[in-house]
Coordinates of C-alpha atoms in Angstrom, one line a residue:
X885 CA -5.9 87.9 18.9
X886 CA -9.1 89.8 20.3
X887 CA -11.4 88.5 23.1
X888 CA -14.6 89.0 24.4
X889 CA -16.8 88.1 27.6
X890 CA -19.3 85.4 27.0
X891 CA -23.0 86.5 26.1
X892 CA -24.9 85.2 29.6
X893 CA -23.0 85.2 33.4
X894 CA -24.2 85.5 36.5
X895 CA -21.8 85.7 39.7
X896 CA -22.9 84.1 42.7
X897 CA -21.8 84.5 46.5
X898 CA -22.2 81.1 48.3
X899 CA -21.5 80.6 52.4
X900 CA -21.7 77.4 53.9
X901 CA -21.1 76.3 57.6
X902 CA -19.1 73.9 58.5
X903 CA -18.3 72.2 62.4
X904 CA -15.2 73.5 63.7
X905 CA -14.1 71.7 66.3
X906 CA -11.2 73.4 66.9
X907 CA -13.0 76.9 67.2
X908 CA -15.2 75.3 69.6
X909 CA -12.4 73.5 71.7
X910 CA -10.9 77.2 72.1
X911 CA -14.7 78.5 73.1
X912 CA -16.2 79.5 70.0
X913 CA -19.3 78.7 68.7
X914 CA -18.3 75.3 66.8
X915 CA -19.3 76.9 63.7
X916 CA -17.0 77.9 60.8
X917 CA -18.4 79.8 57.4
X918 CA -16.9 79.3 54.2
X919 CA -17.2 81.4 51.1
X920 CA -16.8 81.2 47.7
X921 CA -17.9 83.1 44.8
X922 CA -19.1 81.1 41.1
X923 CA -19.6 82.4 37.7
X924 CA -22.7 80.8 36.2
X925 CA -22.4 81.2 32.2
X926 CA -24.6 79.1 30.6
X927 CA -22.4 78.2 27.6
X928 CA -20.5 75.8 29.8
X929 CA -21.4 72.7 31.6
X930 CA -20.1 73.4 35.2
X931 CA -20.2 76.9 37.3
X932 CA -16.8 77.9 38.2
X933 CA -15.1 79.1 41.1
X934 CA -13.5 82.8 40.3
X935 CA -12.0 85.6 42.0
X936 CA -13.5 88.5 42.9
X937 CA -10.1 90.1 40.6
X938 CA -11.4 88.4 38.0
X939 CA -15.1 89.3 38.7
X940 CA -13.7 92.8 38.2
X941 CA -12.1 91.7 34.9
X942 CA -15.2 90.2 33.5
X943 CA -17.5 93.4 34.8
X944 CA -15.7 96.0 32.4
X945 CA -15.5 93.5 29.7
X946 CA -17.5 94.4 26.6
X947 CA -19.6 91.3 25.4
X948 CA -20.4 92.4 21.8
X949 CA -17.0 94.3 20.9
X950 CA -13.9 92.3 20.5
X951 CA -10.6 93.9 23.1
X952 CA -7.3 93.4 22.0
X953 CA -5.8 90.5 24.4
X954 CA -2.2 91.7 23.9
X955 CA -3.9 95.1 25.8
X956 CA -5.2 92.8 28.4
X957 CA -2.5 91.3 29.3
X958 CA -0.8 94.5 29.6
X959 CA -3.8 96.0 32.0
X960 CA -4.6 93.1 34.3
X961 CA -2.0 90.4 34.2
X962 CA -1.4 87.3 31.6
X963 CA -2.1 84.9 34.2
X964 CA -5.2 86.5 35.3
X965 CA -6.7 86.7 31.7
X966 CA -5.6 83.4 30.4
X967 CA -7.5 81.9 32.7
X968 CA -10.8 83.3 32.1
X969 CA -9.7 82.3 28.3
X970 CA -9.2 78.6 29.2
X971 CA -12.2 78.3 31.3
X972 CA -14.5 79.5 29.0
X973 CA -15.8 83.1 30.2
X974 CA -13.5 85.3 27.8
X975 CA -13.7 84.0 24.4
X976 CA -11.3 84.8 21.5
X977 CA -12.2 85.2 17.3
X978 CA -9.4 82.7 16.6
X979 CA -10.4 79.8 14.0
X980 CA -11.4 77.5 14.3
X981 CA -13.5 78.4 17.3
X982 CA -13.0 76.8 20.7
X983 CA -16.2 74.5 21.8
X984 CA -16.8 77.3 24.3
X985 CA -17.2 80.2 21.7
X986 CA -19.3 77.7 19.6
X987 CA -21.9 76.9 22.4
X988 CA -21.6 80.5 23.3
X989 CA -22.8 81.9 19.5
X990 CA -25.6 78.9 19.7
X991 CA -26.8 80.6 23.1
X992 CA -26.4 84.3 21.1
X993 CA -28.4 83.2 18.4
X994 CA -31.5 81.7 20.5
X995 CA -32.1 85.1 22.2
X996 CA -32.0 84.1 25.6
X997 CA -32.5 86.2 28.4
X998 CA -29.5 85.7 30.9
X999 CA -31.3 84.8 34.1
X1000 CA -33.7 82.8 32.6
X1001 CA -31.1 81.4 30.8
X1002 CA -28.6 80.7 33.5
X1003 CA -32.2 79.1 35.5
X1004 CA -32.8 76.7 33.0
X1005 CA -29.0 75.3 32.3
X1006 CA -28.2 75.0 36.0
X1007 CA -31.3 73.6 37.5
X1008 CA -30.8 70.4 34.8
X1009 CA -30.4 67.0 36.7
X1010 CA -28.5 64.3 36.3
X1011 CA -28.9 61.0 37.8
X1012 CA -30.7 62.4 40.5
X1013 CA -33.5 59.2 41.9
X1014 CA -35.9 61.6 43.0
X1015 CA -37.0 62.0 47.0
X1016 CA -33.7 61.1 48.7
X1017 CA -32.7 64.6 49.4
X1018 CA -36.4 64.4 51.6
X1019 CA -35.4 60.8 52.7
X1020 CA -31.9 61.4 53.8
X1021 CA -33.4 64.4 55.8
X1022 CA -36.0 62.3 57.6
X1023 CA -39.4 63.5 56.1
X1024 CA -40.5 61.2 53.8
X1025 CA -44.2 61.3 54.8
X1026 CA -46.3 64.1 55.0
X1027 CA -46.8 63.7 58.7
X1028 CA -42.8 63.6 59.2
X1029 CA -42.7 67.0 56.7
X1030 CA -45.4 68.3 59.1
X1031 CA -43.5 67.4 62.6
X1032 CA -39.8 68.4 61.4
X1033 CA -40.9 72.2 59.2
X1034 CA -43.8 73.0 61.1
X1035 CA -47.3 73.8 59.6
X1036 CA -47.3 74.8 55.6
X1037 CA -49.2 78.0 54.8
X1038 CA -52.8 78.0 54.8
X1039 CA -54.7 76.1 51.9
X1040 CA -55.8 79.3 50.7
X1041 CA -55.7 82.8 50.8
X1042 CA -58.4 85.0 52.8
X1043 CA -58.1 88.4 51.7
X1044 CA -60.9 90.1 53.0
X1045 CA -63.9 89.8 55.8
X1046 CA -66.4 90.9 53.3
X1047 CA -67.2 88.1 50.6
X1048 CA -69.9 87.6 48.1
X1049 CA -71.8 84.3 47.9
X1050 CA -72.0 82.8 44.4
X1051 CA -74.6 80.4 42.7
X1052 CA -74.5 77.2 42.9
X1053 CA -72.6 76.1 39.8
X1054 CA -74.1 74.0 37.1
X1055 CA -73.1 70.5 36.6
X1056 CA -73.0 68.5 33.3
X1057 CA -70.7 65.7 31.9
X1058 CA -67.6 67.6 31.8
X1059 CA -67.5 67.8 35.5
X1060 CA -67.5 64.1 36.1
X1061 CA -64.4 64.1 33.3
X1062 CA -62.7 67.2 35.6
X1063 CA -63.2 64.9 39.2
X1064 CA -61.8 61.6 37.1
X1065 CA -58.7 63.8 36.3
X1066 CA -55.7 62.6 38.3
X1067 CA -52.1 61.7 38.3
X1068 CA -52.0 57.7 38.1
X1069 CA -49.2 56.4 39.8
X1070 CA -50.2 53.0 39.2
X1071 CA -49.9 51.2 35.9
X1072 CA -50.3 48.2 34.8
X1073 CA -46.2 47.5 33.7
X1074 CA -47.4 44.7 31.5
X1075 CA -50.2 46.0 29.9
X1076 CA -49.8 47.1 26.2
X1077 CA -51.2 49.9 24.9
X1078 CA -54.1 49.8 21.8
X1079 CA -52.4 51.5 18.8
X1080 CA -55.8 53.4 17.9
X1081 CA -55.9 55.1 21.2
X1082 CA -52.0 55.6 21.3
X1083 CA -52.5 57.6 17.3
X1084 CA -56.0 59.1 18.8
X1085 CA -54.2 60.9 22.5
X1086 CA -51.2 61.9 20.3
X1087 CA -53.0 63.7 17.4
X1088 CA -55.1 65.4 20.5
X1089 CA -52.6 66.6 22.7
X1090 CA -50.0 66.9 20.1
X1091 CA -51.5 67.3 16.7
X1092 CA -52.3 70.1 14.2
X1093 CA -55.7 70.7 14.1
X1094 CA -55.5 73.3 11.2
X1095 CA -52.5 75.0 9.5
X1096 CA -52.4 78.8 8.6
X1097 CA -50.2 79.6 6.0
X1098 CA -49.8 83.0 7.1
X1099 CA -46.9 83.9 4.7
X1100 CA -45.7 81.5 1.8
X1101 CA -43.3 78.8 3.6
X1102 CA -44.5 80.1 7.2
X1103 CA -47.3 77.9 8.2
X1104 CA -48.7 78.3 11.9
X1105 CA -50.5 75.5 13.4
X1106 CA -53.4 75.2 16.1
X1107 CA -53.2 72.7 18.5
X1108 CA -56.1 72.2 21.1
X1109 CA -54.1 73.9 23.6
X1110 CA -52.9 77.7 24.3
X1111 CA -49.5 79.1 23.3
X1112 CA -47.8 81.9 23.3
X1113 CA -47.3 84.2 20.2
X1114 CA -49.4 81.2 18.8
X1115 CA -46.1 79.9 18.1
X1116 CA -46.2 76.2 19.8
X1117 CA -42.0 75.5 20.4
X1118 CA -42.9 72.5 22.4
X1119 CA -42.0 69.1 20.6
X1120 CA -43.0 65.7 22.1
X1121 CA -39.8 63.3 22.0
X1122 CA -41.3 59.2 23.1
X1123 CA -40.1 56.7 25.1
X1124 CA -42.4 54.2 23.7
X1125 CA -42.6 50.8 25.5
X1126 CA -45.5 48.9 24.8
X1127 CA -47.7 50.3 22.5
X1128 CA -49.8 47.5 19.6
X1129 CA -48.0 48.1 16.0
X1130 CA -45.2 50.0 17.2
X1131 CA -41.8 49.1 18.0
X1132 CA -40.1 49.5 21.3
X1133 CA -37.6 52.7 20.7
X1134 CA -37.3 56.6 20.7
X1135 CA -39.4 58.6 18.6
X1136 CA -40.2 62.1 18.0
X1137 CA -44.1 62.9 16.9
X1138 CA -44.4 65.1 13.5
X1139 CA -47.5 67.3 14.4
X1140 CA -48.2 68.3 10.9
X1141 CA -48.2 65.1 9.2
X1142 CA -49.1 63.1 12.4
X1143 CA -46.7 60.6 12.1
X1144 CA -43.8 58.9 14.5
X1145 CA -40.0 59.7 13.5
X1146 CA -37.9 56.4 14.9
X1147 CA -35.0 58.0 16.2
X1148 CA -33.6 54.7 17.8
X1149 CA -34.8 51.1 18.6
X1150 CA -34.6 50.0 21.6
X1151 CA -35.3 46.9 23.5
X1152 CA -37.4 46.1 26.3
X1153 CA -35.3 46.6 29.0
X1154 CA -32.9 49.5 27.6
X1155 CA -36.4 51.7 27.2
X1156 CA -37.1 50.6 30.6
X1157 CA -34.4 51.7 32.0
X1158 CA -34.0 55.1 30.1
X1159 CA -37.8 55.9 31.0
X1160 CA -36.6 55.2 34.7
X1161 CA -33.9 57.1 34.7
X1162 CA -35.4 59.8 33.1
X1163 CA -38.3 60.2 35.7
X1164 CA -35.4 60.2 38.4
X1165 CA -36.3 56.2 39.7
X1166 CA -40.1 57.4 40.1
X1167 CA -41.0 53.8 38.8
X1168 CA -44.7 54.4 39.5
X1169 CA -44.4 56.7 36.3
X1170 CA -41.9 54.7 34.2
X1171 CA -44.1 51.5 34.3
X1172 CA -46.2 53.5 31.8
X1173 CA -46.0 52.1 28.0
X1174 CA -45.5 55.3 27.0
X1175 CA -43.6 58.3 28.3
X1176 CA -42.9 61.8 26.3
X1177 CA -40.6 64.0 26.9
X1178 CA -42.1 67.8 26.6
X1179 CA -39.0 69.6 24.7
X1180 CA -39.1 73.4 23.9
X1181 CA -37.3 74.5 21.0
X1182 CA -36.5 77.9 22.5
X1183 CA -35.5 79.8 19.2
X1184 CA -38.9 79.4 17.9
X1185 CA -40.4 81.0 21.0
X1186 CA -37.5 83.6 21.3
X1187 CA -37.6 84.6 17.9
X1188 CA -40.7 86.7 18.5
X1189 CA -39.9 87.4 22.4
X1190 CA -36.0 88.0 21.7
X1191 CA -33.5 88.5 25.3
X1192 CA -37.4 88.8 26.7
X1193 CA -37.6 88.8 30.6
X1194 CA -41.0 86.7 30.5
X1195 CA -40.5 84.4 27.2
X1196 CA -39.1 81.3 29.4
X1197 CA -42.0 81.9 31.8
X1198 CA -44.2 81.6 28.6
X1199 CA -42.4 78.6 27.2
X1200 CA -43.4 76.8 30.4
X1201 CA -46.4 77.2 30.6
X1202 CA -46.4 76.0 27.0
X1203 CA -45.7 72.7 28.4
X1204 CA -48.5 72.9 31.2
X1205 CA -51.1 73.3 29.0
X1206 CA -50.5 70.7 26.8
X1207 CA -49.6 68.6 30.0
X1208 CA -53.1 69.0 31.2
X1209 CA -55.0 68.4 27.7
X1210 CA -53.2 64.9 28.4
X1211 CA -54.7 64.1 31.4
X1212 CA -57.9 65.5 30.0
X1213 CA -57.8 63.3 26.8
X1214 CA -56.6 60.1 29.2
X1215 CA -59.1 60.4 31.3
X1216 CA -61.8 60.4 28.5
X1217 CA -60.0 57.3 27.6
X1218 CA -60.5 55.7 30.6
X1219 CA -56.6 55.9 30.9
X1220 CA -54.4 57.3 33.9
X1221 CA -51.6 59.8 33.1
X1222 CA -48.8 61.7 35.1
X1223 CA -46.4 64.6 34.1
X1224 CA -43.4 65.5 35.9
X1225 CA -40.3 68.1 36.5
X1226 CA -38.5 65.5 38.6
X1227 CA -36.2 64.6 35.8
X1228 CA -33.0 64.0 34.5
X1229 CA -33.0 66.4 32.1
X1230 CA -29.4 65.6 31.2
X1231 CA -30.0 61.6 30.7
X1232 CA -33.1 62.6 28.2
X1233 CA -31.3 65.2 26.4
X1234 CA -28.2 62.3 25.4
X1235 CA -30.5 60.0 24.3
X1236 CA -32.5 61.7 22.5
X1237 CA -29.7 64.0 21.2
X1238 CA -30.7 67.1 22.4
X1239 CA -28.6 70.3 23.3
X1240 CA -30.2 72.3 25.8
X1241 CA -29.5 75.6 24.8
X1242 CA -31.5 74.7 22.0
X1243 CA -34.0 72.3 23.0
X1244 CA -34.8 72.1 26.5
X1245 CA -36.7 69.4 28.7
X1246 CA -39.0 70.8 30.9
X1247 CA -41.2 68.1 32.1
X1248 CA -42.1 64.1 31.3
X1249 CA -45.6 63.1 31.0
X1250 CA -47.1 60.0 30.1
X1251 CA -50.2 57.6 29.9
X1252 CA -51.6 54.0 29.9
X1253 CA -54.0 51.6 31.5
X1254 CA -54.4 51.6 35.2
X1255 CA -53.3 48.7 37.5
X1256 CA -55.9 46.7 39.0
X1257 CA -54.8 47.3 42.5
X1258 CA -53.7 50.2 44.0
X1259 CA -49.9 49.6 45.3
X1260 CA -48.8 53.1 45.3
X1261 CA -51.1 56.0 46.9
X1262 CA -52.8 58.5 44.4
X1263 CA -54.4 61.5 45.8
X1264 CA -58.1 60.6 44.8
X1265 CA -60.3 62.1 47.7
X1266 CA -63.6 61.6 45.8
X1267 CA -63.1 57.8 45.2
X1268 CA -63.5 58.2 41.6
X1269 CA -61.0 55.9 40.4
X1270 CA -60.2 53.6 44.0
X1271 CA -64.0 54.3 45.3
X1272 CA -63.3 51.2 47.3
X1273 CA -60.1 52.4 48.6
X1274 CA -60.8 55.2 50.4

């Protein structure tokens, strides 16, 4: 049999401090650090604990060429190697493959780069309600972040003493649209969505506006946002919830034929509860009708920008821009929209069946008609949309 290291791995040192009651009993400072040292390897669904030995195993191993595992256990120990074989960070050619060695081709074959690969696996939640970290910490309010961290940094930046006053600028119509433009964190939970509006936001945010056939079988699409390479890997996956002519289930848009794919029907109160949990029990945001998941099919990006250090930075701003032609094409509406990264990545990815490695979640946005009343606070210090709340 022949073995090789997995394709992505990070090690990480990690101290934390503990009380230590009996160090402090005997005069010490109370205070006890504890270290341990993790692999991170994408391929796998946990980091593990390791030993620096075995750090020193993994460090000489090739990861394209195979070693002979019988000459392993010869140079570093049986016991030592079969353990990096169980857990999953020395994988072996035998057949069938182990579901380690499978995930770990799948991540070979999307062209990651290894930090921003390790970044994205291992910053995924799950069943995370969002704000309790803050809560449980005792600055839920900006006035309690204020009192217990001190002063943020400064608004902006001042660089220099010698500045250059600029024209007034010019004001037309889009301007008002630009000071309309803000997260809603109040809809209306029973309102239901027009189905002409619904088709209208998702064939503007979403939609092809032309297709380029630039080789036979390779069309290109423009979308009325920026991507990069021109290559658009983001798909929108939908929680849809109340929307006029469409059923209550998953969906995933088709951007070149403008249509909705059912993946699953759901009922009222199962899509309620998945669009909770996948907003991390924001329920301002989940009592929209509508929610979409932003998913980046990372092959498609990293098949032009292959084991690139800046093709995940390009993927998400991917989902940015088409984030903020939402909120742009809402507003024109008349409609309030949101997007997020406080998400359970892991909850959407199930349901939607979704490997991450492949197709990633990076954010949740959404839209619908605004509440009557303001319950929740939005950030709206013109008083264009509460001008009688301010």
């Amino acid at each position: 049999m022949r073995v090789r290291r997995c394709a992505v791995l990070v090690f990480e040192p990690r101290e934390s401090l503990r009380l230590d009651l009996e160090g402090l009993l005997a005069g010490g400072d109370g205070i006890a650090a504890e270290r341990g040292l993790y692999a991170l390897a994408a391929h796998l669904d946990e980091e593990i604990p390791i030993t620096p030995q075995q750090v020193g195993i993994l460090a000489g191993m090739p990861v394209e060429a195979w070693s002979s595992l019988a000459e392993l256990h010869e140079r570093y120990g049986a016991s030592l190697v079969d353990g990096l074989l169980e857990r999953g960070l020395l994988l072996s050619d035998q057949e069938p493959p182990t579901a380690a060695a499978r995930r770990d081709q799948r991540l070979r074959d999307t062209h990651w780069a290894a930090l921003s690969a390790t970044q994205h696996y291992f910053s995924r939640w799950s069943q995370v309600r969002s704000g309790e970290d803050a809560q449980r910490a005792g600055y839920d309010r900006f006035s309690e972040m204020v009192d217990k961290l001190g002063a943020p940094p400064a608004v902006t930046a001042r660089k220099s003493a010698h500045a250059i006053a600029l024209p007034p600028p010019l004001r037309n119509s889009f301007d008002e649209l630009l000071q309309r433009r803000a997260t809603c964190r109040n809809f209306d939970a029973s309102a239901e969505m027009d189905g002409n509006t619904f088709s209208t936001l998702l064939h503007r945010v979403f939609g092809a506006q032309a297709v380029v056939e630039v080789l036979p079988g390779n069309p290109v699409l423009k979308r009325n946002s920026p991507s990069g390479g021109g290559l658009h890997p983001t798909e929108a996956y939908l929680i849809v919830k109340r929307v006029a002519g469409v059923a209550c289930g998953l969906y995933h848009y088709q951007p070149l034929r403008h249509e909705l794919e059912l993946l699953q029907p759901l009922d009222a109160a199962a899509a309620d509860d998945l669009a909770l949990r996948s907003v991390a029990a924001q329920r301002y945001f989940a009592d929209a009708p509508v929610l979409i998941a932003l998913v980046s099919r990372f092959a498609r990006s990293f098949w032009k920008y292959r084991n690139h250090a800046k093709a995940y930075r390009v993927v998400t701003l991917d989902a940015g821009h088409l984030s903020q032609t939402l909120y742009l094409a809402a507003t024109e509406q008349g409609l309030g929209a949101f997007v997020t990264a406080a998400i359970n990545e892991k909850e959407i990815e199930q349901a939607f069946g979704l490997d991450g490695l492949d197709e990633g979640v990076l954010a949740v946005c959404g839209f619908g008609r605004r509440a009557a009343e303001r319950v929740t606070s939005e950030f709206d210090p013109l008083g264009k949309i509460w001008p009688d709340k301010e």
